[in-house]
Amino acid sequence: MFKPWAARPFSALAARLPGQCAVCRAWPAASICEACVARFAAPVARCPTCALPLGPGDTRCRDCQRQPPPLDACLAACAYAWPWPECISAFKFRGDAGRAAPLATLLRSAPWVEPALEQADTVLPMPLAPARLRERGFNQAHELARRLAPDKCDPRLLLRTRDTAPQSGLARQDRLHNLSGAFALDPRRPGAAHGRRLVLVDDVMTSGASLHAAAEVLRAAGAARITAIVLARTDAPD
């Protein structure tokens, strides 16, 4: 049986050697070359609180105008469209932890991400349930977050209290119900979020239900500002 954790030392070593771009196969090149980033992750106008693409002249999407989300800001590096699903899948499901560094660089280069990280007091990776963490061998959000902000990354404050059914295929209301009570703060640190500027990090955002559920917990704990930064965003509301 393939064990993702077993590939991590080799992936990390390979990431430091001259290699081939995972997208265009240029050699020698970075794991994700600058030309592919410019071609497939060019900045687009996105809603500042949910990161969905905006139409001409729009400054915020209609859903966020009608019902503001619990996030103060939401930033995405690229659309969840070719070639990024394959790159993320290899990183997330096939134990290719070496891709964390180039994917974090891609995320950091997105507009407004660098200022959000600089202004944050704490950077929180979205947590995995213990069973999912054992299955994968690592938390992909933590691998991104610790490369984005090693001095601010805190993987132990926000906890996943229970596993949930897969979100894919569920309607939005069902997703929210599925995640009810799924997140909590470390009970030994009750004031750790109060008055703090927090950044939540995740790899892929679809409906935003998981990020919103986590943000509600942080908001209830007195967080001053909550920004989500994600590697990829599906570009259609569901």
PDB file of C-alpha atoms in Angstrom:
ATOM      1  CA  MET A   1       0.000   0.000   0.000  1.00  0.00           C
ATOM      2  CA  PHE A   2       1.288   3.483  -0.895  1.00  0.00           C
ATOM      3  CA  LYS A   3       2.103   5.535   2.207  1.00  0.00           C
ATOM      4  CA  PRO A   4       2.254   9.298   1.450  1.00  0.00           C
ATOM      5  CA  TRP A   5       4.502   9.993   4.435  1.00  0.00           C
ATOM      6  CA  ALA A   6       7.143   7.616   3.066  1.00  0.00           C
ATOM      7  CA  ALA A   7       7.662   9.835   0.011  1.00  0.00           C
ATOM      8  CA  ARG A   8       8.165  13.069   1.944  1.00  0.00           C
ATOM      9  CA  PRO A   9      11.981  12.956   2.449  1.00  0.00           C
ATOM     10  CA  PHE A  10      12.545  12.135  -1.217  1.00  0.00           C
ATOM     11  CA  SER A  11      10.104  14.835  -2.389  1.00  0.00           C
ATOM     12  CA  ALA A  12      11.792  17.448  -0.212  1.00  0.00           C
ATOM     13  CA  LEU A  13      15.224  16.493  -1.588  1.00  0.00           C
ATOM     14  CA  ALA A  14      14.002  16.528  -5.177  1.00  0.00           C
ATOM     15  CA  ALA A  15      12.547  20.011  -4.704  1.00  0.00           C
ATOM     16  CA  ARG A  16      16.070  21.383  -4.080  1.00  0.00           C
ATOM     17  CA  LEU A  17      17.580  19.873  -7.222  1.00  0.00           C
ATOM     18  CA  PRO A  18      17.398  21.207 -10.796  1.00  0.00           C
ATOM     19  CA  GLY A  19      14.285  19.737 -12.278  1.00  0.00           C
ATOM     20  CA  GLN A  20      11.414  19.941 -14.688  1.00  0.00           C
ATOM     21  CA  CYS A  21       8.405  22.220 -14.612  1.00  0.00           C
ATOM     22  CA  ALA A  22       5.391  20.154 -13.588  1.00  0.00           C
ATOM     23  CA  VAL A  23       3.219  22.022 -16.081  1.00  0.00           C
ATOM     24  CA  CYS A  24       5.130  22.650 -19.325  1.00  0.00           C
ATOM     25  CA  ARG A  25       7.920  20.080 -18.720  1.00  0.00           C
ATOM     26  CA  ALA A  26      10.641  22.642 -19.416  1.00  0.00           C
ATOM     27  CA  TRP A  27      14.096  21.454 -18.326  1.00  0.00           C
ATOM     28  CA  PRO A  28      15.948  22.609 -16.306  1.00  0.00           C
ATOM     29  CA  ALA A  29      13.380  24.726 -14.535  1.00  0.00           C
ATOM     30  CA  ALA A  30      11.688  25.373 -11.232  1.00  0.00           C
ATOM     31  CA  SER A  31       9.009  22.913 -10.161  1.00  0.00           C
ATOM     32  CA  ILE A  32       6.519  25.461 -11.487  1.00  0.00           C
ATOM     33  CA  CYS A  33       8.259  27.812 -13.886  1.00  0.00           C
ATOM     34  CA  GLU A  34       7.663  31.561 -14.077  1.00  0.00           C
ATOM     35  CA  ALA A  35       6.246  31.318 -17.589  1.00  0.00           C
ATOM     36  CA  CYS A  36       3.523  28.909 -16.446  1.00  0.00           C
ATOM     37  CA  VAL A  37       2.679  31.071 -13.455  1.00  0.00           C
ATOM     38  CA  ALA A  38       2.334  34.091 -15.748  1.00  0.00           C
ATOM     39  CA  ARG A  39       0.225  32.126 -18.235  1.00  0.00           C
ATOM     40  CA  PHE A  40      -2.027  30.105 -15.951  1.00  0.00           C
ATOM     41  CA  ALA A  41      -2.172  32.164 -12.739  1.00  0.00           C
ATOM     42  CA  ALA A  42      -2.482  35.696 -14.050  1.00  0.00           C
ATOM     43  CA  PRO A  43      -4.296  37.945 -11.544  1.00  0.00           C
ATOM     44  CA  VAL A  44      -7.989  38.553 -12.180  1.00  0.00           C
ATOM     45  CA  ALA A  45     -10.473  40.839 -10.432  1.00  0.00           C
ATOM     46  CA  ARG A  46     -12.033  38.875  -7.564  1.00  0.00           C
ATOM     47  CA  CYS A  47     -14.561  39.632  -4.853  1.00  0.00           C
ATOM     48  CA  PRO A  48     -12.575  40.840  -1.831  1.00  0.00           C
ATOM     49  CA  THR A  49     -14.544  38.690   0.635  1.00  0.00           C
ATOM     50  CA  CYS A  50     -15.123  35.404  -1.258  1.00  0.00           C
ATOM     51  CA  ALA A  51     -12.563  35.507  -4.118  1.00  0.00           C
ATOM     52  CA  LEU A  52     -15.070  34.723  -6.877  1.00  0.00           C
ATOM     53  CA  PRO A  53     -14.278  36.429 -10.194  1.00  0.00           C
ATOM     54  CA  LEU A  54     -15.988  39.784 -10.679  1.00  0.00           C
ATOM     55  CA  GLY A  55     -17.668  41.167 -13.750  1.00  0.00           C
ATOM     56  CA  PRO A  56     -16.611  44.469 -15.338  1.00  0.00           C
ATOM     57  CA  GLY A  57     -17.189  47.359 -12.979  1.00  0.00           C
ATOM     58  CA  ASP A  58     -18.131  45.179  -9.995  1.00  0.00           C
ATOM     59  CA  THR A  59     -16.343  45.664  -6.691  1.00  0.00           C
ATOM     60  CA  ARG A  60     -18.081  42.884  -4.719  1.00  0.00           C
ATOM     61  CA  CYS A  61     -20.201  39.888  -5.674  1.00  0.00           C
ATOM     62  CA  ARG A  62     -23.962  39.964  -5.126  1.00  0.00           C
ATOM     63  CA  ASP A  63     -23.960  37.158  -2.552  1.00  0.00           C
ATOM     64  CA  CYS A  64     -21.439  38.956  -0.355  1.00  0.00           C
ATOM     65  CA  GLN A  65     -23.396  42.196  -0.689  1.00  0.00           C
ATOM     66  CA  ARG A  66     -26.600  40.444   0.425  1.00  0.00           C
ATOM     67  CA  GLN A  67     -25.025  38.374   3.198  1.00  0.00           C
ATOM     68  CA  PRO A  68     -21.470  39.355   4.159  1.00  0.00           C
ATOM     69  CA  PRO A  69     -19.392  36.290   5.060  1.00  0.00           C
ATOM     70  CA  PRO A  70     -17.558  35.928   8.389  1.00  0.00           C
ATOM     71  CA  LEU A  71     -14.279  36.675   6.572  1.00  0.00           C
ATOM     72  CA  ASP A  72     -12.983  40.225   6.345  1.00  0.00           C
ATOM     73  CA  ALA A  73     -11.028  39.324   3.219  1.00  0.00           C
ATOM     74  CA  CYS A  74     -10.453  36.326   0.980  1.00  0.00           C
ATOM     75  CA  LEU A  75      -7.569  36.008  -1.498  1.00  0.00           C
ATOM     76  CA  ALA A  76      -6.919  33.333  -4.122  1.00  0.00           C
ATOM     77  CA  ALA A  77      -3.837  32.817  -6.254  1.00  0.00           C
ATOM     78  CA  CYS A  78      -5.523  31.096  -9.196  1.00  0.00           C
ATOM     79  CA  ALA A  79      -8.646  29.414 -10.500  1.00  0.00           C
ATOM     80  CA  TYR A  80      -9.111  25.727  -9.801  1.00  0.00           C
ATOM     81  CA  ALA A  81      -8.658  24.897 -13.459  1.00  0.00           C
ATOM     82  CA  TRP A  82      -6.011  23.181 -15.558  1.00  0.00           C
ATOM     83  CA  PRO A  83      -3.150  22.767 -14.802  1.00  0.00           C
ATOM     84  CA  TRP A  84      -3.588  23.392 -11.079  1.00  0.00           C
ATOM     85  CA  PRO A  85      -5.910  20.497 -10.083  1.00  0.00           C
ATOM     86  CA  GLU A  86      -3.274  17.964 -11.120  1.00  0.00           C
ATOM     87  CA  CYS A  87      -0.496  19.837  -9.316  1.00  0.00           C
ATOM     88  CA  ILE A  88      -2.564  20.139  -6.154  1.00  0.00           C
ATOM     89  CA  SER A  89      -3.702  16.512  -6.339  1.00  0.00           C
ATOM     90  CA  ALA A  90      -0.107  15.270  -6.565  1.00  0.00           C
ATOM     91  CA  PHE A  91       0.823  17.428  -3.575  1.00  0.00           C
ATOM     92  CA  LYS A  92      -2.243  16.553  -1.519  1.00  0.00           C
ATOM     93  CA  PHE A  93      -3.033  12.925  -2.260  1.00  0.00           C
ATOM     94  CA  ARG A  94       0.146  11.370  -3.626  1.00  0.00           C
ATOM     95  CA  GLY A  95       2.577  12.465  -0.950  1.00  0.00           C
ATOM     96  CA  ASP A  96       4.498  14.925  -3.110  1.00  0.00           C
ATOM     97  CA  ALA A  97       5.308  17.295  -0.245  1.00  0.00           C
ATOM     98  CA  GLY A  98       8.135  18.773  -2.313  1.00  0.00           C
ATOM     99  CA  ARG A  99       5.513  20.746  -4.213  1.00  0.00           C
ATOM    100  CA  ALA A 100       4.634  22.732  -1.094  1.00  0.00           C
ATOM    101  CA  ALA A 101       7.462  25.235  -1.630  1.00  0.00           C
ATOM    102  CA  PRO A 102       6.671  26.206  -5.249  1.00  0.00           C
ATOM    103  CA  LEU A 103       2.936  26.258  -4.530  1.00  0.00           C
ATOM    104  CA  ALA A 104       3.528  28.500  -1.512  1.00  0.00           C
ATOM    105  CA  THR A 105       5.622  30.797  -3.712  1.00  0.00           C
ATOM    106  CA  LEU A 106       2.757  30.926  -6.211  1.00  0.00           C
ATOM    107  CA  LEU A 107       0.349  31.798  -3.398  1.00  0.00           C
ATOM    108  CA  ARG A 108       2.619  34.446  -1.911  1.00  0.00           C
ATOM    109  CA  SER A 109       2.965  36.147  -5.313  1.00  0.00           C
ATOM    110  CA  ALA A 110      -0.797  36.705  -5.643  1.00  0.00           C
ATOM    111  CA  PRO A 111      -1.964  40.321  -5.175  1.00  0.00           C
ATOM    112  CA  TRP A 112      -2.454  41.416  -1.556  1.00  0.00           C
ATOM    113  CA  VAL A 113      -1.246  38.122  -0.055  1.00  0.00           C
ATOM    114  CA  GLU A 114       2.135  39.510   0.995  1.00  0.00           C
ATOM    115  CA  PRO A 115       0.588  42.487   2.863  1.00  0.00           C
ATOM    116  CA  ALA A 116      -1.951  40.177   4.542  1.00  0.00           C
ATOM    117  CA  LEU A 117       0.846  37.956   5.824  1.00  0.00           C
ATOM    118  CA  GLU A 118       2.926  40.917   6.983  1.00  0.00           C
ATOM    119  CA  GLN A 119       0.003  42.460   8.888  1.00  0.00           C
ATOM    120  CA  ALA A 120      -1.129  39.186  10.480  1.00  0.00           C
ATOM    121  CA  ASP A 121      -0.391  38.363  14.089  1.00  0.00           C
ATOM    122  CA  THR A 122      -0.930  34.632  13.536  1.00  0.00           C
ATOM    123  CA  VAL A 123      -1.244  32.384  10.486  1.00  0.00           C
ATOM    124  CA  LEU A 124      -3.496  29.353  10.955  1.00  0.00           C
ATOM    125  CA  PRO A 125      -3.553  26.369   8.607  1.00  0.00           C
ATOM    126  CA  MET A 126      -6.966  24.790   8.187  1.00  0.00           C
ATOM    127  CA  PRO A 127      -6.771  21.635  10.325  1.00  0.00           C
ATOM    128  CA  LEU A 128      -7.448  18.056   9.252  1.00  0.00           C
ATOM    129  CA  ALA A 129      -9.328  15.493  11.284  1.00  0.00           C
ATOM    130  CA  PRO A 130      -6.916  13.024  12.951  1.00  0.00           C
ATOM    131  CA  ALA A 131      -8.014  10.114  10.735  1.00  0.00           C
ATOM    132  CA  ARG A 132      -7.469  12.167   7.564  1.00  0.00           C
ATOM    133  CA  LEU A 133      -4.093  13.339   8.832  1.00  0.00           C
ATOM    134  CA  ARG A 134      -2.979   9.757   9.468  1.00  0.00           C
ATOM    135  CA  GLU A 135      -4.166   8.736   6.009  1.00  0.00           C
ATOM    136  CA  ARG A 136      -2.273  11.491   4.166  1.00  0.00           C
ATOM    137  CA  GLY A 137       0.740  11.736   6.429  1.00  0.00           C
ATOM    138  CA  PHE A 138       0.719  15.531   6.464  1.00  0.00           C
ATOM    139  CA  ASN A 139      -1.656  18.473   6.397  1.00  0.00           C
ATOM    140  CA  GLN A 140      -1.283  20.252   3.063  1.00  0.00           C
ATOM    141  CA  ALA A 141      -2.542  23.546   4.521  1.00  0.00           C
ATOM    142  CA  HIS A 142       0.125  23.406   7.231  1.00  0.00           C
ATOM    143  CA  GLU A 143       2.839  22.675   4.649  1.00  0.00           C
ATOM    144  CA  LEU A 144       1.782  25.823   2.775  1.00  0.00           C
ATOM    145  CA  ALA A 145       1.351  27.980   5.887  1.00  0.00           C
ATOM    146  CA  ARG A 146       4.725  27.172   7.426  1.00  0.00           C
ATOM    147  CA  ARG A 147       6.435  28.186   4.197  1.00  0.00           C
ATOM    148  CA  LEU A 148       4.395  31.351   3.848  1.00  0.00           C
ATOM    149  CA  ALA A 149       5.010  32.593   7.394  1.00  0.00           C
ATOM    150  CA  PRO A 150       7.313  30.309   9.407  1.00  0.00           C
ATOM    151  CA  ASP A 151       7.538  32.720  12.340  1.00  0.00           C
ATOM    152  CA  LYS A 152       3.767  33.240  12.574  1.00  0.00           C
ATOM    153  CA  CYS A 153       2.393  29.807  11.689  1.00  0.00           C
ATOM    154  CA  ASP A 154       0.458  28.204  14.555  1.00  0.00           C
ATOM    155  CA  PRO A 155      -0.918  24.755  13.621  1.00  0.00           C
ATOM    156  CA  ARG A 156      -2.216  23.952  17.120  1.00  0.00           C
ATOM    157  CA  LEU A 157      -4.589  26.806  17.930  1.00  0.00           C
ATOM    158  CA  LEU A 158      -7.425  25.898  15.529  1.00  0.00           C
ATOM    159  CA  LEU A 159      -8.550  22.286  15.932  1.00  0.00           C
ATOM    160  CA  ARG A 160     -10.685  19.940  13.881  1.00  0.00           C
ATOM    161  CA  THR A 161     -12.875  18.320  16.511  1.00  0.00           C
ATOM    162  CA  ARG A 162     -14.454  15.622  14.358  1.00  0.00           C
ATOM    163  CA  ASP A 163     -14.336  14.111  10.921  1.00  0.00           C
ATOM    164  CA  THR A 164     -17.112  15.009   8.492  1.00  0.00           C
ATOM    165  CA  ALA A 165     -18.619  13.516   5.379  1.00  0.00           C
ATOM    166  CA  PRO A 166     -16.985  14.694   2.122  1.00  0.00           C
ATOM    167  CA  GLN A 167     -18.231  18.141   1.134  1.00  0.00           C
ATOM    168  CA  SER A 168     -18.275  17.379  -2.584  1.00  0.00           C
ATOM    169  CA  GLY A 169     -21.768  16.722  -3.894  1.00  0.00           C
ATOM    170  CA  LEU A 170     -23.504  18.472  -0.993  1.00  0.00           C
ATOM    171  CA  ALA A 171     -25.697  21.546  -1.418  1.00  0.00           C
ATOM    172  CA  ARG A 172     -24.501  24.695   0.323  1.00  0.00           C
ATOM    173  CA  GLN A 173     -26.874  24.394   3.293  1.00  0.00           C
ATOM    174  CA  ASP A 174     -25.932  20.739   3.693  1.00  0.00           C
ATOM    175  CA  ARG A 175     -22.254  21.692   3.669  1.00  0.00           C
ATOM    176  CA  LEU A 176     -22.828  24.193   6.467  1.00  0.00           C
ATOM    177  CA  HIS A 177     -24.787  21.661   8.514  1.00  0.00           C
ATOM    178  CA  ASN A 178     -22.106  19.032   7.876  1.00  0.00           C
ATOM    179  CA  LEU A 179     -19.475  21.335   9.396  1.00  0.00           C
ATOM    180  CA  SER A 180     -21.467  22.464  12.415  1.00  0.00           C
ATOM    181  CA  GLY A 181     -19.266  22.064  15.478  1.00  0.00           C
ATOM    182  CA  ALA A 182     -16.356  20.704  13.432  1.00  0.00           C
ATOM    183  CA  PHE A 183     -13.868  23.372  14.577  1.00  0.00           C
ATOM    184  CA  ALA A 184     -12.778  24.695  17.956  1.00  0.00           C
ATOM    185  CA  LEU A 185      -9.902  26.546  19.565  1.00  0.00           C
ATOM    186  CA  ASP A 186      -7.435  24.823  21.846  1.00  0.00           C
ATOM    187  CA  PRO A 187      -9.218  24.994  25.217  1.00  0.00           C
ATOM    188  CA  ARG A 188      -5.876  25.543  26.961  1.00  0.00           C
ATOM    189  CA  ARG A 189      -5.499  28.875  25.119  1.00  0.00           C
ATOM    190  CA  PRO A 190      -8.883  30.587  25.507  1.00  0.00           C
ATOM    191  CA  GLY A 191      -7.652  34.113  24.776  1.00  0.00           C
ATOM    192  CA  ALA A 192      -5.214  33.358  21.969  1.00  0.00           C
ATOM    193  CA  ALA A 193      -7.453  34.749  19.206  1.00  0.00           C
ATOM    194  CA  HIS A 194      -8.851  37.761  21.037  1.00  0.00           C
ATOM    195  CA  GLY A 195      -7.946  41.047  19.350  1.00  0.00           C
ATOM    196  CA  ARG A 196      -5.648  39.299  16.891  1.00  0.00           C
ATOM    197  CA  ARG A 197      -5.337  39.690  13.132  1.00  0.00           C
ATOM    198  CA  LEU A 198      -5.539  36.162  11.791  1.00  0.00           C
ATOM    199  CA  VAL A 199      -4.875  34.565   8.411  1.00  0.00           C
ATOM    200  CA  LEU A 200      -6.459  31.223   7.521  1.00  0.00           C
ATOM    201  CA  VAL A 201      -4.588  29.155   4.907  1.00  0.00           C
ATOM    202  CA  ASP A 202      -6.089  26.407   2.745  1.00  0.00           C
ATOM    203  CA  ASP A 203      -5.308  24.782  -0.577  1.00  0.00           C
ATOM    204  CA  VAL A 204      -8.668  24.794  -2.411  1.00  0.00           C
ATOM    205  CA  MET A 205     -11.858  26.773  -1.806  1.00  0.00           C
ATOM    206  CA  THR A 206     -15.167  25.657  -3.290  1.00  0.00           C
ATOM    207  CA  SER A 207     -18.259  26.949  -1.495  1.00  0.00           C
ATOM    208  CA  GLY A 208     -16.195  28.387   1.354  1.00  0.00           C
ATOM    209  CA  ALA A 209     -18.211  26.461   3.962  1.00  0.00           C
ATOM    210  CA  SER A 210     -15.131  25.086   5.761  1.00  0.00           C
ATOM    211  CA  LEU A 211     -13.385  28.448   5.915  1.00  0.00           C
ATOM    212  CA  HIS A 212     -16.582  30.136   7.063  1.00  0.00           C
ATOM    213  CA  ALA A 213     -17.149  27.562   9.813  1.00  0.00           C
ATOM    214  CA  ALA A 214     -13.595  28.090  11.065  1.00  0.00           C
ATOM    215  CA  ALA A 215     -13.948  31.871  10.815  1.00  0.00           C
ATOM    216  CA  GLU A 216     -17.144  31.796  12.899  1.00  0.00           C
ATOM    217  CA  VAL A 217     -15.220  30.106  15.715  1.00  0.00           C
ATOM    218  CA  LEU A 218     -12.441  32.681  15.508  1.00  0.00           C
ATOM    219  CA  ARG A 219     -14.942  35.539  15.358  1.00  0.00           C
ATOM    220  CA  ALA A 220     -16.707  34.231  18.465  1.00  0.00           C
ATOM    221  CA  ALA A 221     -13.318  34.146  20.213  1.00  0.00           C
ATOM    222  CA  GLY A 222     -12.848  37.865  19.555  1.00  0.00           C
ATOM    223  CA  ALA A 223     -10.551  37.923  16.508  1.00  0.00           C
ATOM    224  CA  ALA A 224     -10.033  41.480  15.256  1.00  0.00           C
ATOM    225  CA  ARG A 225      -9.629  40.574  11.577  1.00  0.00           C
ATOM    226  CA  ILE A 226      -9.813  37.306   9.651  1.00  0.00           C
ATOM    227  CA  THR A 227      -8.344  36.888   6.175  1.00  0.00           C
ATOM    228  CA  ALA A 228      -8.432  33.663   4.189  1.00  0.00           C
ATOM    229  CA  ILE A 229      -5.778  32.951   1.585  1.00  0.00           C
ATOM    230  CA  VAL A 230      -6.198  29.948  -0.689  1.00  0.00           C
ATOM    231  CA  LEU A 231      -4.131  28.503  -3.456  1.00  0.00           C
ATOM    232  CA  ALA A 232      -7.029  27.835  -5.838  1.00  0.00           C
ATOM    233  CA  ARG A 233     -10.667  28.919  -6.030  1.00  0.00           C
ATOM    234  CA  THR A 234     -13.415  27.238  -8.014  1.00  0.00           C
ATOM    235  CA  ASP A 235     -14.772  30.014 -10.208  1.00  0.00           C
ATOM    236  CA  ALA A 236     -18.485  29.214 -10.007  1.00  0.00           C
ATOM    237  CA  PRO A 237     -20.697  29.615  -6.947  1.00  0.00           C
ATOM    238  CA  ASP A 238     -22.527  26.507  -5.723  1.00  0.00           C
TER     239      ASP A 238
END
